PDB file of C-alpha atoms in Angstrom:
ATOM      1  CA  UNK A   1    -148.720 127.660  35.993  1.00 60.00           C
ATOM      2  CA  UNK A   2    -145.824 126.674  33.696  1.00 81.00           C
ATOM      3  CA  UNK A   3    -143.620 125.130  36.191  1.00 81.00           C
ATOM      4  CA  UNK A   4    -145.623 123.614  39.258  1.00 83.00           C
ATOM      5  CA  UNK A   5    -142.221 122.410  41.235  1.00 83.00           C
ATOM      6  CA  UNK A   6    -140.956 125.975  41.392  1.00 86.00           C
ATOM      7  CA  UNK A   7    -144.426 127.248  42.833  1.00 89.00           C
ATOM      8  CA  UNK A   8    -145.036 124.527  45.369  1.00 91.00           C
ATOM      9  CA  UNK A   9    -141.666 125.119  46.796  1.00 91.00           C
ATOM     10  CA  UNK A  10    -142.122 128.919  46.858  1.00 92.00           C
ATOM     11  CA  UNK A  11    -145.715 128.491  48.459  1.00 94.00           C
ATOM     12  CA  UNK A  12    -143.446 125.962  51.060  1.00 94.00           C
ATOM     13  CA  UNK A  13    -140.911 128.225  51.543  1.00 94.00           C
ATOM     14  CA  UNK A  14    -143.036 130.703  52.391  1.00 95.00           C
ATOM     15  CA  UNK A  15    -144.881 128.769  55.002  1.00 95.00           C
ATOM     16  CA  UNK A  16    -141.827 127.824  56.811  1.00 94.00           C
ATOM     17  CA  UNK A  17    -140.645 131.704  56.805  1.00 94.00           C
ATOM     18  CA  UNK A  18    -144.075 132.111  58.595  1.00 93.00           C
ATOM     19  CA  UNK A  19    -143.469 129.939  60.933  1.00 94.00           C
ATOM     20  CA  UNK A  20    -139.972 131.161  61.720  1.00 91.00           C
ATOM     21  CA  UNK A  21    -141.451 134.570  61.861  1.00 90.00           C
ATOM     22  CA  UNK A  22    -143.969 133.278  64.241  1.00 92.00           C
ATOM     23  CA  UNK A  23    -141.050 131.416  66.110  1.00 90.00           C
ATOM     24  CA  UNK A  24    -139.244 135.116  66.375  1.00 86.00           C
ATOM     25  CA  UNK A  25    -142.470 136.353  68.502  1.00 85.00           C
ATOM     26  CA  UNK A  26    -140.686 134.713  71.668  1.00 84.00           C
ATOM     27  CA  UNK A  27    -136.946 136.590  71.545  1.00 79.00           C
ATOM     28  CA  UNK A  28    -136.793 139.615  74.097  1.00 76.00           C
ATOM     29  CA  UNK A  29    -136.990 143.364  72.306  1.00 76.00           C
ATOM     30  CA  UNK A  30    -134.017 145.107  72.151  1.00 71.00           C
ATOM     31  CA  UNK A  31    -132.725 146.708  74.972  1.00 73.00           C
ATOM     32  CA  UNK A  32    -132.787 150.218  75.655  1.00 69.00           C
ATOM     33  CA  UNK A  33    -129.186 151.222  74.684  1.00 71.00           C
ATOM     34  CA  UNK A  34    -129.771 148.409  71.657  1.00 66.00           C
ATOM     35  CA  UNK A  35    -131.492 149.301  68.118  1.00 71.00           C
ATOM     36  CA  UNK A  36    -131.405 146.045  66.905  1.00 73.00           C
ATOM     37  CA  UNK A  37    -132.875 142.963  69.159  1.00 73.00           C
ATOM     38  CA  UNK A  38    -131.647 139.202  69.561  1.00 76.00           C
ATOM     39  CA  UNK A  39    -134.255 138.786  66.384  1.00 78.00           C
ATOM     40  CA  UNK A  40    -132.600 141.299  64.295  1.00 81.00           C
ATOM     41  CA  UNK A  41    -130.690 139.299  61.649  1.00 83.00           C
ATOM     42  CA  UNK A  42    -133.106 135.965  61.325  1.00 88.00           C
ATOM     43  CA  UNK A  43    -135.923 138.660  60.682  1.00 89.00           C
ATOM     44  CA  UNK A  44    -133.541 139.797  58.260  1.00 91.00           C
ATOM     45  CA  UNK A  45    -132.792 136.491  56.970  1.00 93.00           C
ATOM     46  CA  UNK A  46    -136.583 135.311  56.541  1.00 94.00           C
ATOM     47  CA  UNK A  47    -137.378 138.451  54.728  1.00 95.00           C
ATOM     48  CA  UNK A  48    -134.583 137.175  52.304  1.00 96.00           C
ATOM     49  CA  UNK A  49    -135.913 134.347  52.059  1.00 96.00           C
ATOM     50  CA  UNK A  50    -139.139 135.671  51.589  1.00 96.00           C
ATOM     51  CA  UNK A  51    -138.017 137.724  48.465  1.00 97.00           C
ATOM     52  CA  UNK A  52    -136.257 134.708  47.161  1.00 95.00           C
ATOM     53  CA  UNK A  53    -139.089 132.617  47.301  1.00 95.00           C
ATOM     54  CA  UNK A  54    -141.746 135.066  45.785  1.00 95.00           C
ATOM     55  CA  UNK A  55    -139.211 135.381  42.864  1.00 95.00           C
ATOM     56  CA  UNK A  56    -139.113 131.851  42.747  1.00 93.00           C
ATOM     57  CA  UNK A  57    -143.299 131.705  42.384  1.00 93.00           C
ATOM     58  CA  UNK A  58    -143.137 134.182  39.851  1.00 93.00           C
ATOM     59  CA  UNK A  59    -140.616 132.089  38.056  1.00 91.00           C
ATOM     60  CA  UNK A  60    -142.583 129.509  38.290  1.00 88.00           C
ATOM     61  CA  UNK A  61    -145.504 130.884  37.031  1.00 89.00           C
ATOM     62  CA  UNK A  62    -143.768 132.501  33.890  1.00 89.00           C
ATOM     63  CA  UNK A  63    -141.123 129.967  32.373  1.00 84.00           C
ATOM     64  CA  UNK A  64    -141.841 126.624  31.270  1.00 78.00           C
ATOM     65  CA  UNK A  65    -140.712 123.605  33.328  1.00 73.00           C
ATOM     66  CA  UNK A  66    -137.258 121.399  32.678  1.00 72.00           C
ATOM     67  CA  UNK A  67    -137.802 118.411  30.584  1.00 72.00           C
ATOM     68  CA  UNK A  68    -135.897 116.619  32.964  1.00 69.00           C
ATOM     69  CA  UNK A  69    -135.889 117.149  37.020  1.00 67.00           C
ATOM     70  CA  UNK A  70    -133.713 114.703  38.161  1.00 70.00           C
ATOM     71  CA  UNK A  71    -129.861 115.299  37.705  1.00 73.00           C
ATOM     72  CA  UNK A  72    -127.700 112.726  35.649  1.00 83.00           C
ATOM     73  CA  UNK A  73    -126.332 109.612  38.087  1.00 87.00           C
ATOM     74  CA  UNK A  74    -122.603 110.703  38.641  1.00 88.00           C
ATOM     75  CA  UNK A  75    -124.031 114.572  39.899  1.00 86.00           C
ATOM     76  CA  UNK A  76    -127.207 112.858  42.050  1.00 88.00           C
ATOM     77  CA  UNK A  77    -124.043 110.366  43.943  1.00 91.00           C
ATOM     78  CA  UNK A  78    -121.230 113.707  44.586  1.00 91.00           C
ATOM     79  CA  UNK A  79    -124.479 115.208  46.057  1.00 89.00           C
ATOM     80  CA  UNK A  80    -125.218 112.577  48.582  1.00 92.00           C
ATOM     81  CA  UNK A  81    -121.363 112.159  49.213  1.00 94.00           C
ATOM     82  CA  UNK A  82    -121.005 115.912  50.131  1.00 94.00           C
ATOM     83  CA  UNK A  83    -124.313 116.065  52.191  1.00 94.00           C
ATOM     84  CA  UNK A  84    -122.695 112.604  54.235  1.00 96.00           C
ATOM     85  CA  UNK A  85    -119.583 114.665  54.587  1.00 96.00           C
ATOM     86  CA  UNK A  86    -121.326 117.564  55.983  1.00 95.00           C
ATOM     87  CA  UNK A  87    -123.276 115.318  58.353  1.00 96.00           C
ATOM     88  CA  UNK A  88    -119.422 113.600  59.764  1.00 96.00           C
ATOM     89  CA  UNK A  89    -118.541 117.614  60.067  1.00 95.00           C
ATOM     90  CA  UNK A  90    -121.191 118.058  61.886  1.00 93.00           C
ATOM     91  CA  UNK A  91    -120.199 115.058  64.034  1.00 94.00           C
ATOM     92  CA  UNK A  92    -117.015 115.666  64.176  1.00 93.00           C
ATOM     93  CA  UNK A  93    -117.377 119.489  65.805  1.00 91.00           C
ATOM     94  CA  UNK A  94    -119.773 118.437  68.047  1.00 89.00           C
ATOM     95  CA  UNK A  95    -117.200 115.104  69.374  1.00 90.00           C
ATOM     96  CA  UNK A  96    -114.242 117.448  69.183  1.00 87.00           C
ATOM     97  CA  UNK A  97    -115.858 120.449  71.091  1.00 82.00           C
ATOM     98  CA  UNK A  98    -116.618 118.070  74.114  1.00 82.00           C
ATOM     99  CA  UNK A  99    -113.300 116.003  73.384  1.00 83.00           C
ATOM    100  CA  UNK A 100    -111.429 119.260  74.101  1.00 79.00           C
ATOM    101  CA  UNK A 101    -113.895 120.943  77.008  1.00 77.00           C
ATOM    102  CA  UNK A 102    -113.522 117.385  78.854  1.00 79.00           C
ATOM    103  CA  UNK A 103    -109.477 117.209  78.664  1.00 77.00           C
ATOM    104  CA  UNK A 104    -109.259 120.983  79.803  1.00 63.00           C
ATOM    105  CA  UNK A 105    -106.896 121.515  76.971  1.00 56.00           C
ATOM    106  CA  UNK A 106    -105.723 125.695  77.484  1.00 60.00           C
ATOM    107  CA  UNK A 107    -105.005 125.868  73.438  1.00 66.00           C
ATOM    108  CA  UNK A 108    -108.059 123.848  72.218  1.00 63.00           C
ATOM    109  CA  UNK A 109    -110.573 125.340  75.447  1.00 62.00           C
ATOM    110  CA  UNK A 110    -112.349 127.554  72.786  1.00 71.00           C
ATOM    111  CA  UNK A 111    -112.749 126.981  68.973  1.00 78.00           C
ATOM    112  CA  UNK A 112    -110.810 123.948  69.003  1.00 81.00           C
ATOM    113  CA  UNK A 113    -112.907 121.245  67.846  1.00 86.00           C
ATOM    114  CA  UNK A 114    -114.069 124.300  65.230  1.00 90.00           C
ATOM    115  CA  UNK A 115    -111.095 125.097  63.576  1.00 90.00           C
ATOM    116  CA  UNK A 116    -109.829 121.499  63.540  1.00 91.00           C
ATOM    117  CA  UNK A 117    -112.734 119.869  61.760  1.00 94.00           C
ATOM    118  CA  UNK A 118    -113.655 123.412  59.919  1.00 95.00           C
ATOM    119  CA  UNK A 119    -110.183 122.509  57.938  1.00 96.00           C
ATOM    120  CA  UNK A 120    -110.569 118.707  57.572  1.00 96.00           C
ATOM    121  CA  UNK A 121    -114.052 119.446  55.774  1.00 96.00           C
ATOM    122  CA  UNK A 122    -112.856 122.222  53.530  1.00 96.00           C
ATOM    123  CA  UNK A 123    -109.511 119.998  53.011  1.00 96.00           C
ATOM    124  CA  UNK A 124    -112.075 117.353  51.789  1.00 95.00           C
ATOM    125  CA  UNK A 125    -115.112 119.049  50.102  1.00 95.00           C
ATOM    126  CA  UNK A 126    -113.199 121.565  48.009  1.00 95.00           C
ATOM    127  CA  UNK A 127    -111.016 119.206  46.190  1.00 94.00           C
ATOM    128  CA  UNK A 128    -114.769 117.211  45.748  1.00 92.00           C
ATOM    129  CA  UNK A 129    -116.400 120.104  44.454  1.00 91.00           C
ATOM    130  CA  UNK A 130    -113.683 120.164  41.415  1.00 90.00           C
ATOM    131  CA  UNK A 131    -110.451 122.930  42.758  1.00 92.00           C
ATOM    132  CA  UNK A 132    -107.405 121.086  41.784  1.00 91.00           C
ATOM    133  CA  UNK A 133    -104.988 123.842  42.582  1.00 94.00           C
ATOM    134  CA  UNK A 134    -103.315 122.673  46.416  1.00 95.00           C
ATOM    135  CA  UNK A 135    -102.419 126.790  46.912  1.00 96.00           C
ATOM    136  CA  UNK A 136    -105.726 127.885  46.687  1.00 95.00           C
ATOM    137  CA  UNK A 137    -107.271 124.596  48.376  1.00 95.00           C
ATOM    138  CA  UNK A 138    -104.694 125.301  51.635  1.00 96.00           C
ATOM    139  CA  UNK A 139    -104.971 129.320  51.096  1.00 96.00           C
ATOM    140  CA  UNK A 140    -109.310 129.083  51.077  1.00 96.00           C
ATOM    141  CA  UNK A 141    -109.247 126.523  53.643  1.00 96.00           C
ATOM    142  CA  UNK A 142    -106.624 128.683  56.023  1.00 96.00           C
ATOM    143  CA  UNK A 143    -107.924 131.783  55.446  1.00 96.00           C
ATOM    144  CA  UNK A 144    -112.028 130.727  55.791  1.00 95.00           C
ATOM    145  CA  UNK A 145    -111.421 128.907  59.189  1.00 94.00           C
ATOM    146  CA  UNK A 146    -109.417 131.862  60.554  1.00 92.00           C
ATOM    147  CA  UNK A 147    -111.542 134.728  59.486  1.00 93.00           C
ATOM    148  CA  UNK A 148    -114.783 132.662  61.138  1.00 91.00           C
ATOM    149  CA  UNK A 149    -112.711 132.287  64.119  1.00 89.00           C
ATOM    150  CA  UNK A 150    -112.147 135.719  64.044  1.00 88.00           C
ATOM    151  CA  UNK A 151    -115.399 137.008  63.482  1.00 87.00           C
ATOM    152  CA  UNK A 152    -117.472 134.639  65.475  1.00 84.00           C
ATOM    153  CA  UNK A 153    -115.274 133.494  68.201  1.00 82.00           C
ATOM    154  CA  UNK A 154    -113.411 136.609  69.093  1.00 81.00           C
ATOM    155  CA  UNK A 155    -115.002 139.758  67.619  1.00 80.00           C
ATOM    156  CA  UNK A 156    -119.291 138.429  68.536  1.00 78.00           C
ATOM    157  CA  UNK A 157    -117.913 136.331  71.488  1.00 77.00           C
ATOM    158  CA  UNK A 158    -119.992 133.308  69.911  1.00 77.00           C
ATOM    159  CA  UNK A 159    -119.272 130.021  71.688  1.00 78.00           C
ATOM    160  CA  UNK A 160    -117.593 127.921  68.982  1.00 79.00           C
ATOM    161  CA  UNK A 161    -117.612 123.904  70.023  1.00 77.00           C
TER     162      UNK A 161
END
């Protein structure tokens, strides 16, 4: 073993795809007019993974490690910036979702506190993550929030907050 990082977190990888397999066990089959079950797509998904993380062992195994894990003091803090923005989206959808549900709002009912915080986060991340241009910063941010509305909210009837 060349690389021991790479093959511990394939080997961990793999353990937590067993476990979500083993979590899958308790989703009803498909139904008789149905070909693929409530399981369908995270089976799909931890077979992915599974793939990605036997690639990664084998990577592991065959090229030599990085002289230097850790990344350089200006990447490590824009890391831990974006995953604290991600956590106040997270916050944010879940505050707005009830905000909206509580006040009975008939424009905001469904997807509301979605869309809204869906565009603050782009509206702050991508401009983070180094796009200068404002078109394609409002055009990406527009466009992403309305075709997840789309697809999840109206087309799979998903419950969006």
């Amino acid at each position: 073993m060349k690389n021991v990082a790479d093959v511990f977190c394939g080997i961990f990888l793999l353990i937590i795809c067993g476990i979500g397999f083993w979590s899958l066990q308790t989703l009803p089959d498909a139904s008789g007019i149905d070909y693929i079950g409530p399981a369908g797509l995270p089976k799909l998904s931890l077979i992915i993974l599974i793939l990605c993380s036997v690639i990664l062992i084998v990577k592991g195994v065959i090229q030599n490690a990085p002289k230097k894990y850790l990344p350089e003091k200006k990447v490590f803090i824009k890391i831990c910036l974006i995953f604290f923005i991600f956590y106040l989206y997270l916050a944010l959808v879940t505050y707005l979702g009830d905000y909206f549900l509580s006040i009975e709002n008939v424009i905001f009912e469904y997807g509301g506190g979605f869309c809204i915080s869906t565009v603050l986060f782009l509206l702050t991340i991508l401009p983070l993550l180094g796009r200068k241009n404002i078109i394609e910063i409002l055009s990406v941010t527009i466009i992403t929030t309305g075709l997840l509305f789309v697809i999840f909210g109206m087309f799979f009837n998903v419950l969006l907050p």
